Short mmCIF file of C-alpha atoms in Angstrom, two decimals:
data_model
loop_
_atom_site.label_atom_id
_atom_site.label_comp_id
_atom_site.label_asym_id
_atom_site.label_seq_id
_atom_site.Cartn_x
_atom_site.Cartn_y
_atom_site.Cartn_z
CA MET Y 171 -27.29 131.14 249.64
CA ASN Y 172 -26.45 129.13 252.77
CA ASN Y 173 -25.90 125.40 252.63
CA SER Y 174 -24.51 125.76 249.14
CA THR Y 175 -21.75 123.62 247.66
CA PHE Y 176 -18.79 125.07 245.80
CA THR Y 177 -17.84 123.30 242.57
CA LEU Y 178 -14.74 123.78 240.44
CA GLU Y 179 -14.23 122.05 237.11
CA MET Y 180 -10.68 120.99 236.36
CA LYS Y 181 -8.81 118.70 233.96
CA VAL Y 182 -5.92 116.33 234.53
CA ARG Y 183 -2.64 117.49 233.01
CA ASP Y 184 -0.18 114.88 231.73
CA TYR Y 185 2.65 115.99 234.06
CA GLU Y 186 0.41 115.13 237.02
CA CYS Y 187 0.40 111.43 236.07
CA ASP Y 188 3.06 109.04 237.29
CA MET Y 189 4.64 105.84 235.98
CA GLN Y 190 1.39 103.95 236.61
CA GLY Y 191 -0.30 106.24 234.06
CA VAL Y 192 -2.67 107.71 236.64
CA VAL Y 193 -2.71 110.92 238.66
CA ASN Y 194 -0.16 110.59 241.49
CA ASN Y 195 -1.73 110.38 244.95
CA ALA Y 196 -0.06 113.56 246.20
CA ILE Y 197 -1.48 115.60 243.31
CA TYR Y 198 -5.04 115.22 244.63
CA GLN Y 199 -4.00 117.33 247.62
CA ASN Y 200 -3.01 120.03 245.13
CA TYR Y 201 -6.48 119.77 243.59
CA LEU Y 202 -8.16 119.93 247.02
CA GLU Y 203 -6.09 122.94 248.15
CA HIS Y 204 -6.75 124.78 244.90
CA THR Y 205 -10.48 124.13 245.30
CA ARG Y 206 -10.46 125.55 248.84
CA HIS Y 207 -8.58 128.66 247.71
CA GLU Y 208 -10.94 129.17 244.74
CA ALA Y 209 -13.96 128.75 247.07
CA LEU Y 210 -12.53 131.57 249.21
CA LEU Y 211 -11.91 133.68 246.08
CA SER Y 212 -15.51 133.13 244.96
CA LEU Y 213 -16.49 134.94 248.18
CA GLY Y 214 -14.18 137.88 247.45
CA GLU Y 215 -11.28 136.90 249.70
CA SER Y 216 -7.91 135.42 248.87
CA PHE Y 217 -5.83 133.06 250.92
CA ASN Y 218 -3.02 135.62 250.72
CA ASP Y 219 -5.23 138.36 252.17
CA TRP Y 220 -5.66 136.16 255.24
CA THR Y 221 -1.94 135.59 255.50
CA GLU Y 222 -1.36 139.34 255.40
CA LYS Y 223 -3.94 139.81 258.19
CA LYS Y 224 -1.83 137.29 260.17
CA ILE Y 225 -4.78 134.91 260.26
CA PHE Y 226 -3.55 131.50 259.19
CA PRO Y 227 -6.02 128.79 258.25
CA MET Y 228 -3.99 125.57 258.51
CA VAL Y 229 -4.60 121.94 257.64
CA ALA Y 230 -4.55 119.95 260.91
CA LYS Y 231 -5.59 116.65 259.40
CA ALA Y 232 -6.40 115.18 256.00
CA GLU Y 233 -8.50 112.07 255.54
CA ILE Y 234 -8.54 111.07 251.89
CA GLU Y 235 -10.20 108.01 250.38
CA TYR Y 236 -8.96 107.07 246.92
CA LYS Y 237 -11.91 105.52 245.07
CA THR Y 238 -11.21 105.67 241.32
CA PRO Y 239 -7.98 106.91 239.74
CA LEU Y 240 -8.08 109.79 237.29
CA LYS Y 241 -6.12 109.51 234.05
CA SER Y 242 -4.54 111.78 231.47
CA GLY Y 243 -7.08 114.21 230.05
CA ASP Y 244 -9.94 113.34 232.43
CA LYS Y 245 -12.19 116.25 233.34
CA PHE Y 246 -13.52 116.31 236.87
CA ASN Y 247 -15.62 118.33 239.28
CA SER Y 248 -14.11 119.15 242.64
CA GLU Y 249 -16.80 119.97 245.23
CA LEU Y 250 -16.77 121.18 248.80
CA PHE Y 251 -18.96 122.19 251.68
CA ILE Y 252 -17.94 122.92 255.27
CA GLU Y 253 -19.13 121.61 258.60
CA ARG Y 254 -18.11 123.54 261.69
CA ASN Y 255 -17.15 121.64 264.81
CA GLY Y 256 -16.15 124.25 267.40
CA ALA Y 257 -12.72 125.56 266.44
CA ARG Y 258 -12.35 122.94 263.72
CA TYR Y 259 -13.66 123.42 260.18
CA LEU Y 260 -14.30 120.16 258.37
CA PHE Y 261 -14.06 120.65 254.62
CA HIS Y 262 -15.98 117.83 252.99
CA GLN Y 263 -14.36 117.54 249.58
CA LYS Y 264 -15.30 115.16 246.78
CA ILE Y 265 -13.91 114.75 243.27
CA PHE Y 266 -16.14 113.26 240.56
CA ARG Y 267 -14.95 112.18 237.11
CA LYS Y 268 -16.98 114.18 234.65
CA ASN Y 269 -17.80 111.71 231.88
CA ASP Y 270 -19.56 109.21 234.19
CA ASN Y 271 -19.91 111.11 237.49
CA LYS Y 272 -17.93 108.39 239.26
CA LEU Y 273 -16.59 109.27 242.73
CA CYS Y 274 -12.77 109.50 242.60
CA ILE Y 275 -11.87 111.16 245.90
CA ASN Y 276 -13.81 111.39 249.14
CA ALA Y 277 -11.99 113.60 251.65
CA ILE Y 278 -12.42 115.44 254.91
CA ILE Y 279 -9.83 118.15 255.46
CA HIS Y 280 -9.68 119.54 259.01
CA ILE Y 281 -8.82 123.23 259.07
CA ILE Y 282 -7.87 125.18 262.19
CA VAL Y 283 -7.28 128.91 262.38
CA VAL Y 284 -4.12 130.24 264.03
CA GLN Y 285 -3.73 133.92 264.91
CA ASN Y 286 -0.64 135.36 266.62
CA GLY Y 287 0.62 131.82 267.04
CA LYS Y 288 -2.49 130.72 268.97
CA LEU Y 289 -5.38 128.51 268.01
CA THR Y 290 -8.58 130.59 267.71
CA ARG Y 291 -12.24 129.80 267.10
CA GLY Y 292 -11.86 131.41 263.66
CA ASP Y 293 -15.06 133.43 263.87
CA GLU Y 294 -13.95 135.88 261.13
CA PHE Y 295 -13.09 132.91 258.92
CA ALA Y 296 -16.51 131.36 259.62
CA LYS Y 297 -18.29 134.58 258.72
CA VAL Y 298 -16.67 134.81 255.29
CA LEU Y 299 -17.17 131.14 254.51
CA SER Y 300 -20.73 131.01 255.88
CA PRO Y 301 -22.38 130.37 252.48
CA PHE Y 302 -20.58 127.03 252.31
CA ILE Y 303 -21.02 126.09 255.99
CA HIS Y 304 -23.72 123.47 256.43
CA ASP Y 305 -25.53 122.98 259.70
CA LYS Y 306 -25.09 119.71 261.42
CA ASP Y 307 -28.29 117.72 261.57
CA MET P 42 -5.62 127.35 208.79
CA ASN P 43 -1.82 127.24 208.36
CA ASN P 44 0.47 129.63 210.19
CA SER P 45 -1.96 129.77 213.11
CA THR P 46 -0.97 130.15 216.76
CA PHE P 47 -2.36 127.95 219.52
CA THR P 48 -3.41 129.78 222.69
CA LEU P 49 -4.37 128.29 226.05
CA GLU P 50 -5.67 130.39 228.94
CA MET P 51 -4.54 129.26 232.37
CA LYS P 52 -4.40 130.61 235.91
CA VAL P 53 -1.69 130.39 238.56
CA ARG P 54 -2.54 128.09 241.47
CA ASP P 55 -1.21 128.92 244.93
CA TYR P 56 0.68 125.62 245.32
CA GLU P 57 2.74 126.55 242.24
CA CYS P 58 4.25 129.55 244.06
CA ASP P 59 7.37 129.26 246.16
CA MET P 60 8.80 131.08 249.18
CA GLN P 61 9.46 134.18 247.06
CA GLY P 62 5.69 134.44 246.50
CA VAL P 63 6.01 133.90 242.75
CA VAL P 64 5.57 130.92 240.44
CA ASN P 65 8.62 128.66 240.83
CA ASN P 66 10.87 128.56 237.74
CA ALA P 67 10.35 124.83 237.16
CA ILE P 68 6.56 125.21 237.06
CA TYR P 69 6.73 127.17 233.79
CA GLN P 70 7.99 123.99 232.12
CA ASN P 71 4.79 122.31 233.36
CA TYR P 72 2.79 125.12 231.75
CA LEU P 73 4.76 124.84 228.49
CA GLU P 74 4.40 121.03 228.34
CA HIS P 75 0.67 121.24 229.07
CA THR P 76 0.27 123.82 226.29
CA ARG P 77 2.05 121.56 223.78
CA HIS P 78 -0.13 118.58 224.75
CA GLU P 79 -3.32 120.66 224.52
CA ALA P 80 -2.23 121.98 221.11
CA LEU P 81 -1.92 118.35 219.97
CA LEU P 82 -5.34 117.53 221.48
CA SER P 83 -6.87 120.50 219.65
CA LEU P 84 -5.86 118.67 216.45
CA GLY P 85 -7.50 115.44 217.56
CA GLU P 86 -4.39 113.60 218.76
CA SER P 87 -3.14 112.92 222.23
CA PHE P 88 0.42 112.64 223.43
CA ASN P 89 -0.44 109.17 224.73
CA ASP P 90 -1.66 108.05 221.29
CA TRP P 91 1.80 108.82 219.98
CA THR P 92 3.44 106.90 222.79
CA GLU P 93 1.28 103.88 221.95
CA LYS P 94 2.30 104.16 218.30
CA LYS P 95 5.92 104.01 219.60
CA ILE P 96 6.54 107.47 218.19
CA PHE P 97 8.17 109.54 220.91
CA PRO P 98 8.38 113.30 220.56
CA MET P 99 11.09 114.32 223.06
CA VAL P 100 12.48 117.58 224.35
CA ALA P 101 16.10 117.84 223.20
CA LYS P 102 16.68 121.38 224.44
CA ALA P 103 14.80 124.08 226.30
CA GLU P 104 15.72 127.76 226.07
CA ILE P 105 13.59 129.78 228.48
CA GLU P 106 13.83 133.49 229.18
CA TYR P 107 12.19 134.61 232.41
CA LYS P 108 10.88 138.13 231.81
CA THR P 109 8.20 138.90 234.44
CA PRO P 110 7.24 136.60 237.32
CA LEU P 111 3.65 135.43 237.63
CA LYS P 112 2.00 135.58 241.05
CA SER P 113 -0.83 133.89 242.92
CA GLY P 114 -4.09 134.15 241.00
CA ASP P 115 -2.63 135.67 237.82
CA LYS P 116 -4.36 134.64 234.64
CA PHE P 117 -2.17 134.16 231.60
CA ASN P 118 -2.21 133.14 227.94
CA SER P 119 0.22 130.49 226.85
CA GLU P 120 0.87 130.64 223.10
CA LEU P 121 2.80 128.51 220.65
CA PHE P 122 3.70 128.11 217.02
CA ILE P 123 6.22 125.75 215.46
CA GLU P 124 9.12 126.25 213.12
CA ARG P 125 10.55 123.17 211.43
CA ASN P 126 14.29 122.89 211.01
CA GLY P 127 14.95 119.52 209.37
CA ALA P 128 14.43 116.84 212.01
CA ARG P 129 14.11 119.43 214.76
CA TYR P 130 10.81 121.10 215.64
CA LEU P 131 11.25 124.45 217.35
CA PHE P 132 8.24 125.24 219.51
CA HIS P 133 8.16 129.00 219.98
CA GLN P 134 6.27 129.42 223.24
CA LYS P 135 5.35 132.65 224.97
CA ILE P 136 3.41 133.32 228.18
CA PHE P 137 1.63 136.67 228.58
CA ARG P 138 0.06 137.93 231.83
CA LYS P 139 -3.56 138.54 231.02
CA ASN P 140 -4.36 141.76 232.85
CA ASP P 141 -1.66 143.85 231.09
CA ASN P 142 -0.46 141.53 228.28
CA LYS P 143 3.08 141.67 229.70
CA LEU P 144 5.51 139.04 228.39
CA CYS P 145 6.41 136.64 231.21
CA ILE P 146 8.13 133.75 229.43
CA ASN P 147 9.82 133.64 226.04
CA ALA P 148 10.87 130.10 225.19
CA ILE P 149 12.07 127.92 222.37
CA ILE P 150 11.61 124.21 223.02
CA HIS P 151 13.44 121.90 220.62
CA ILE P 152 11.51 118.70 219.95
CA ILE P 153 12.93 115.66 218.18
CA VAL P 154 11.00 112.55 217.22
CA VAL P 155 12.34 109.14 218.16
CA GLN P 156 10.90 105.95 216.64
CA ASN P 157 12.21 102.44 217.43
CA GLY P 158 15.01 104.09 219.38
CA LYS P 159 16.19 106.09 216.35
CA LEU P 160 15.97 109.77 215.51
CA THR P 161 13.55 110.30 212.61
CA ARG P 162 12.51 113.28 210.52
CA GLY P 163 9.11 113.08 212.22
CA ASP P 164 7.10 113.49 209.01
CA GLU P 165 3.93 112.00 210.55
CA PHE P 166 4.32 114.37 213.50
CA ALA P 167 4.77 117.31 211.09
CA LYS P 168 1.64 116.37 209.17
CA VAL P 169 -0.56 116.42 212.27
CA LEU P 170 0.92 119.63 213.61
CA SER P 171 0.98 121.39 210.24
CA PRO P 172 -1.64 124.03 211.18
CA PHE P 173 0.79 125.41 213.77
CA ILE P 174 3.94 125.07 211.66
CA HIS P 175 5.05 128.42 210.30
CA ASP P 176 7.22 128.73 207.24
CA LYS P 177 10.60 130.23 207.71
CA ASP P 178 11.02 133.51 205.92
CA MET Q 205 39.93 126.68 246.63
CA ASN Q 206 39.15 128.80 243.55
CA ASN Q 207 38.08 127.21 240.29
CA SER Q 208 36.45 124.37 242.20
CA THR Q 209 33.30 122.54 241.13
CA PHE Q 210 30.42 121.84 243.49
CA THR Q 211 28.96 118.32 243.30
CA LEU Q 212 25.79 117.01 244.91
CA GLU Q 213 24.77 113.36 244.78
CA MET Q 214 21.04 112.75 244.45
CA LYS Q 215 18.70 109.90 243.55
CA VAL Q 216 15.57 109.85 241.40
CA ARG Q 217 12.35 109.38 243.37
CA ASP Q 218 9.46 107.49 241.76
CA TYR Q 219 7.02 110.42 242.04
CA GLU Q 220 9.38 112.47 239.83
CA CYS Q 221 8.82 110.12 236.90
CA ASP Q 222 5.97 110.60 234.44
CA MET Q 223 3.88 108.34 232.21
CA GLN Q 224 6.89 107.70 229.96
CA GLY Q 225 8.63 106.09 232.95
CA VAL Q 226 11.39 108.71 233.00
CA VAL Q 227 12.03 111.83 235.06
CA ASN Q 228 9.71 114.59 233.81
CA ASN Q 229 11.54 117.42 232.03
CA ALA Q 230 10.43 120.05 234.55
CA ILE Q 231 11.85 118.07 237.48
CA TYR Q 232 15.42 118.64 236.27
CA GLN Q 233 14.95 122.34 237.02
CA ASN Q 234 14.12 121.32 240.60
CA TYR Q 235 17.37 119.35 240.71
CA LEU Q 236 19.34 122.27 239.26
CA GLU Q 237 17.80 124.81 241.69
CA HIS Q 238 18.42 122.52 244.66
CA THR Q 239 22.05 122.11 243.56
CA ARG Q 240 22.53 125.89 243.38
CA HIS Q 241 21.01 126.38 246.84
CA GLU Q 242 23.16 123.59 248.32
CA ALA Q 243 26.26 125.11 246.72
CA LEU Q 244 25.42 128.37 248.50
CA LEU Q 245 24.83 126.48 251.78
CA SER Q 246 28.22 124.77 251.43
CA LEU Q 247 29.71 128.28 251.64
CA GLY Q 248 27.77 129.12 254.81
CA GLU Q 249 24.97 131.15 253.23
CA SER Q 250 21.37 130.24 252.52
CA PHE Q 251 19.18 131.43 249.71
CA ASN Q 252 16.75 132.67 252.37
CA ASP Q 253 19.43 134.79 254.05
CA TRP Q 254 19.81 136.60 250.74
CA THR Q 255 16.09 137.13 250.44
CA GLU Q 256 16.02 138.63 253.93
CA LYS Q 257 18.88 140.99 252.98
CA LYS Q 258 16.61 142.05 250.04
CA ILE Q 259 19.19 140.77 247.60
CA PHE Q 260 17.42 138.59 245.06
CA PRO Q 261 19.40 136.31 242.79
CA MET Q 262 16.99 135.51 239.95
CA VAL Q 263 17.02 133.20 236.98
CA ALA Q 264 16.98 135.35 233.82
CA LYS Q 265 17.42 132.51 231.36
CA ALA Q 266 17.73 128.75 231.37
CA GLU Q 267 19.35 126.78 228.55
CA ILE Q 268 18.95 123.07 229.18
CA GLU Q 269 20.05 120.25 226.88
CA TYR Q 270 18.40 116.90 227.59
CA LYS Q 271 20.95 114.20 226.70
CA THR Q 272 19.93 110.97 228.47
CA PRO Q 273 16.79 110.47 230.52
CA LEU Q 274 17.07 109.42 234.16
CA LYS Q 275 14.81 106.62 235.42
CA SER Q 276 13.35 105.42 238.69
CA GLY Q 277 16.06 104.75 241.26
CA ASP Q 278 18.95 106.20 239.22
CA LYS Q 279 21.64 107.89 241.28
CA PHE Q 280 23.27 110.93 239.75
CA ASN Q 281 25.82 113.65 240.37
CA SER Q 282 24.74 117.22 239.88
CA GLU Q 283 27.71 119.53 239.29
CA LEU Q 284 28.16 123.26 238.89
CA PHE Q 285 30.70 125.97 238.41
CA ILE Q 286 30.11 129.64 237.66
CA GLU Q 287 31.39 131.97 234.98
CA ARG Q 288 30.93 135.70 235.53
CA ASN Q 289 29.98 137.86 232.61
CA GLY Q 290 29.56 141.41 233.95
CA ALA Q 291 26.27 141.52 235.85
CA ARG Q 292 25.31 138.06 234.66
CA TYR Q 293 26.38 134.87 236.45
CA LEU Q 294 26.41 131.85 234.20
CA PHE Q 295 25.90 128.67 236.23
CA HIS Q 296 27.28 125.80 234.18
CA GLN Q 297 25.37 122.82 235.48
CA LYS Q 298 25.74 119.19 234.43
CA ILE Q 299 24.00 116.04 235.63
CA PHE Q 300 25.77 112.69 235.22
CA ARG Q 301 24.15 109.30 235.79
CA LYS Q 302 26.22 107.60 238.44
CA ASN Q 303 26.47 104.00 237.27
CA ASP Q 304 28.06 104.85 233.90
CA ASN Q 305 28.95 108.55 234.22
CA LYS Q 306 26.75 109.32 231.18
CA LEU Q 307 25.86 112.98 230.66
CA CYS Q 308 22.10 113.48 231.25
CA ILE Q 309 21.72 117.24 231.46
CA ASN Q 310 23.94 120.01 230.16
CA ALA Q 311 22.66 123.41 231.27
CA ILE Q 312 23.61 127.04 231.53
CA ILE Q 313 21.48 128.99 233.99
CA HIS Q 314 21.83 132.78 233.78
CA ILE Q 315 21.48 134.43 237.18
CA ILE Q 316 21.08 138.15 237.73
CA VAL Q 317 21.02 139.95 241.07
CA VAL Q 318 18.23 142.39 241.86
CA GLN Q 319 18.43 144.71 244.86
CA ASN Q 320 15.73 147.26 245.74
CA GLY Q 321 14.02 146.37 242.47
CA LYS Q 322 17.10 147.24 240.40
CA LEU Q 323 19.58 145.11 238.54
CA THR Q 324 22.99 145.25 240.26
CA ARG Q 325 26.44 143.90 239.46
CA GLY Q 326 25.99 141.49 242.38
CA ASP Q 327 29.45 142.06 243.85
CA GLU Q 328 28.45 140.73 247.29
CA PHE Q 329 27.01 137.65 245.62
CA ALA Q 330 30.23 137.19 243.62
CA LYS Q 331 32.34 137.45 246.75
CA VAL Q 332 30.47 134.66 248.53
CA LEU Q 333 30.41 132.38 245.49
CA SER Q 334 34.03 133.10 244.49
CA PRO Q 335 35.27 129.54 245.17
CA PHE Q 336 33.03 128.30 242.38
CA ILE Q 337 33.65 131.18 239.97
CA HIS Q 338 36.00 130.16 237.19
CA ASP Q 339 38.00 132.67 235.23
CA LYS Q 340 37.26 132.95 231.57
CA ASP Q 341 40.13 131.84 229.41
CA MET I 73 14.52 91.11 262.09
CA ASN I 74 10.74 91.13 262.54
CA ASN I 75 8.99 94.04 264.18
CA SER I 76 11.62 96.42 262.86
CA THR I 77 11.00 100.00 261.76
CA PHE I 78 12.32 101.43 258.50
CA THR I 79 13.87 104.90 258.73
CA LEU I 80 14.91 107.20 255.90
CA GLU I 81 16.72 110.49 256.49
CA MET I 82 15.74 113.29 254.12
CA LYS I 83 16.10 117.07 253.88
CA VAL I 84 13.63 119.74 252.81
CA ARG I 85 14.44 121.32 249.44
CA ASP I 86 13.53 124.97 248.87
CA TYR I 87 11.24 124.24 245.90
CA GLU I 88 9.07 122.12 248.21
CA CYS I 89 8.14 125.17 250.30
CA ASP I 90 5.19 127.37 249.44
CA MET I 91 4.29 131.03 249.92
CA GLN I 92 3.89 130.45 253.68
CA GLY I 93 7.60 129.55 253.81
CA VAL I 94 6.87 125.97 254.93
CA VAL I 95 6.69 122.63 253.14
CA ASN I 96 3.41 122.47 251.20
CA ASN I 97 0.93 119.94 252.59
CA ALA I 98 0.87 117.85 249.41
CA ILE I 99 4.66 117.40 249.46
CA TYR I 100 4.47 115.25 252.61
CA GLN I 101 2.67 112.63 250.55
CA ASN I 102 5.70 112.63 248.24
CA TYR I 103 7.92 112.05 251.28
CA LEU I 104 5.65 109.25 252.55
CA GLU I 105 5.48 107.52 249.14
CA HIS I 106 9.25 107.76 248.69
CA THR I 107 9.75 106.25 252.15
CA ARG I 108 7.47 103.30 251.31
CA HIS I 109 9.30 102.68 248.03
CA GLU I 110 12.71 102.88 249.72
CA ALA I 111 11.51 100.46 252.44
CA LEU I 112 10.63 97.99 249.67
CA LEU I 113 14.02 98.58 247.99
CA SER I 114 15.80 97.92 251.30
CA LEU I 115 14.26 94.41 251.08
CA GLY I 116 15.54 93.89 247.53
CA GLU I 117 12.32 94.65 245.65
CA SER I 118 11.27 97.71 243.70
CA PHE I 119 7.84 99.14 243.28
CA ASN I 120 8.34 98.80 239.51
CA ASP I 121 9.10 95.09 239.82
CA TRP I 122 5.67 94.68 241.38
CA THR I 123 4.04 96.65 238.61
CA GLU I 124 5.69 94.41 236.04
CA LYS I 125 4.41 91.32 237.89
CA LYS I 126 0.92 92.91 237.51
CA ILE I 127 0.64 93.13 241.29
CA PHE I 128 -0.45 96.66 242.17
CA PRO I 129 -0.18 97.90 245.74
CA MET I 130 -2.51 100.91 245.85
CA VAL I 131 -3.32 103.60 248.38
CA ALA I 132 -6.96 103.16 249.41
CA LYS I 133 -6.95 105.78 252.14
CA ALA I 134 -4.56 108.32 253.65
CA GLU I 135 -5.00 109.72 257.15
CA ILE I 136 -2.41 112.42 257.78
CA GLU I 137 -2.09 114.57 260.88
CA TYR I 138 -0.04 117.74 260.42
CA LYS I 139 1.69 118.44 263.74
CA THR I 140 4.65 120.76 263.10
CA PRO I 141 5.55 122.30 259.75
CA LEU I 142 8.96 121.64 258.24
CA LYS I 143 10.92 124.57 256.80
CA SER I 144 13.64 125.20 254.24
CA GLY I 145 16.73 123.14 255.00
CA ASP I 146 15.21 121.06 257.84
CA LYS I 147 16.52 117.52 258.08
CA PHE I 148 14.02 114.87 259.11
CA ASN I 149 13.60 111.16 259.71
CA SER I 150 10.74 109.43 257.95
CA GLU I 151 9.79 106.18 259.71
CA LEU I 152 7.39 103.36 258.99
CA PHE I 153 6.14 100.05 260.21
CA ILE I 154 3.20 98.02 258.93
CA GLU I 155 0.20 96.49 260.62
CA ARG I 156 -1.77 93.92 258.68
CA ASN I 157 -5.53 93.92 258.91
CA GLY I 158 -6.80 91.17 256.61
CA ALA I 159 -6.42 92.39 253.04
CA ARG I 160 -5.51 95.88 254.19
CA TYR I 161 -1.95 96.92 255.06
CA LEU I 162 -1.79 99.88 257.41
CA PHE I 163 1.48 101.75 256.97
CA HIS I 164 2.09 103.70 260.16
CA GLN I 165 4.31 106.55 259.02
CA LYS I 166 5.80 109.31 261.14
CA ILE I 167 8.09 112.19 260.25
CA PHE I 168 10.33 113.68 262.94
CA ARG I 169 12.33 116.90 262.61
CA LYS I 170 15.93 115.96 263.19
CA ASN I 171 17.31 118.80 265.29
CA ASP I 172 14.76 118.39 268.11
CA ASN I 173 13.02 115.08 267.30
CA LYS I 174 9.68 116.90 267.15
CA LEU I 175 6.81 114.98 265.52
CA CYS I 176 5.85 116.69 262.25
CA ILE I 177 3.61 114.14 260.53
CA ASN I 178 1.63 111.27 261.98
CA ALA I 179 0.02 109.22 259.22
CA ILE I 180 -1.69 105.94 258.52
CA ILE I 181 -1.68 104.97 254.85
CA HIS I 182 -4.01 102.10 253.93
CA ILE I 183 -2.61 99.94 251.15
CA ILE I 184 -4.55 97.31 249.27
CA VAL I 185 -3.17 94.91 246.68
CA VAL I 186 -4.87 94.56 243.33
CA GLN I 187 -4.01 91.70 240.94
CA ASN I 188 -5.67 91.17 237.57
CA GLY I 189 -8.07 93.97 238.46
CA LYS I 190 -9.23 92.22 241.66
CA LEU I 191 -8.59 92.92 245.31
CA THR I 192 -6.39 90.16 246.79
CA ARG I 193 -5.14 89.34 250.29
CA GLY I 194 -1.67 90.33 249.07
CA ASP I 195 0.12 87.33 250.62
CA GLU I 196 3.17 87.71 248.36
CA PHE I 197 3.35 91.37 249.31
CA ALA I 198 3.10 90.44 253.00
CA LYS I 199 5.90 87.90 252.70
CA VAL I 200 8.34 90.43 251.24
CA LEU I 201 7.44 93.15 253.73
CA SER I 202 7.33 90.81 256.75
CA PRO I 203 10.36 92.38 258.49
CA PHE I 204 8.38 95.61 258.86
CA ILE I 205 5.02 94.00 259.72
CA HIS I 206 4.27 94.29 263.41
CA ASP I 207 1.90 91.94 265.17
CA LYS I 208 -1.19 93.45 266.62
CA ASP I 209 -1.25 93.25 270.40
#
């Protein structure tokens, strides 16, 4: 089960498109966040459970490359796997348009884990997410 | 096929919830719009096709009753049927929480059809949507 | 000070516009909510203070007439006054485009006040908002 | 006028905050986009004018560091200057909380200019934005 990739199929909704007729740039962060939360749910945990345990996974940095814009009605696959770098969890997230498998978004989202207001190594977080954590070469 | 109801299953995404921990009131209008556009798609037409034909279905009025708030992760069914009242199309839209079938949203969205900047009776619109148009008693 | 109207000047942001090149219908509810919260702030209270006191003003119903669409860059005035109807507070909210004072939105938002999970008359709420509560004729 | 920085003062709206009680990560991209469009407007051009001229400035990459979360009601300054790197315009954008001048967001947004479907050097774009373009050391 380790080294697996989580995939979520989604579809563009018209209200997510802007005046240019394509999905607004900010909306992709919604897609990426939703994919992370669904990946956690697929492992039996919810983002809210963590919040209630006072363990807060937080985005420290987002690096997002916009490759091909999605349009009204496009279906897409949103994929992720995780690389651990000490106390930093690098979520490698890609979005592919479904009809031609074209890469739309190529992102690395840096997650840190804060507990009682302090940065931690996030070992409990790592344990739960281990199926999606890939070893570095 | 006439007098049928269109149903779309959806699921709350965490970014749609606000500080109160429930889906923000404005987001339900996103759900309702998306349901209308998917109903149209289910009949082989897209909202954008209409825009290109210079036929603009527009919301003239929204009446939305908020009955039970949806929360993070809730699945729900978004249903609609249409009642025609002259040049006004009344979209009767309801949202039910899936796990207990509780009514969350009870809405009537008034749609008018504008062509070349003028209000029309929307007969072409009515023809396409006829499967979901219910006769008045 | 009684019988006064609260007014907030705002400006359309491009990301609020959709493929039709106008402000998306759901966004007006954001404007209306923000106006209500700023009206409360103008009286020295915040919506969050209420939440912490476990007094929850909630939208029970929204009736929104869409009169003229706002476009990219439009400035507008968002106005409100309140009419009390027993345990229901009717927020009469209008949005006027600034350059020609044209009516864009004409809305009545029904607010109820829930405390300890029960509907209340909201007398504390009424006291704070009294400057904006208009007597019925 | 060259080497100047554009600053826009804004305020967090409650509907922009999520279940964690802070501004949702995606919303900062709305703030950053709005700041870029207002910077253009301050120079007498609108983003829509460019679209009509078939000149499309597009986000190719966003690098966003999340330093301090903004909360309900926080006022903030959103600043930008531009560094040109051949055909790529690097918008250096920072968001500072107003009450203590704390850095909230530190971002570099890479803009490219597409004309007739082809990447261009964007010289017309550069000319208009020149007041905010800083020389590299």
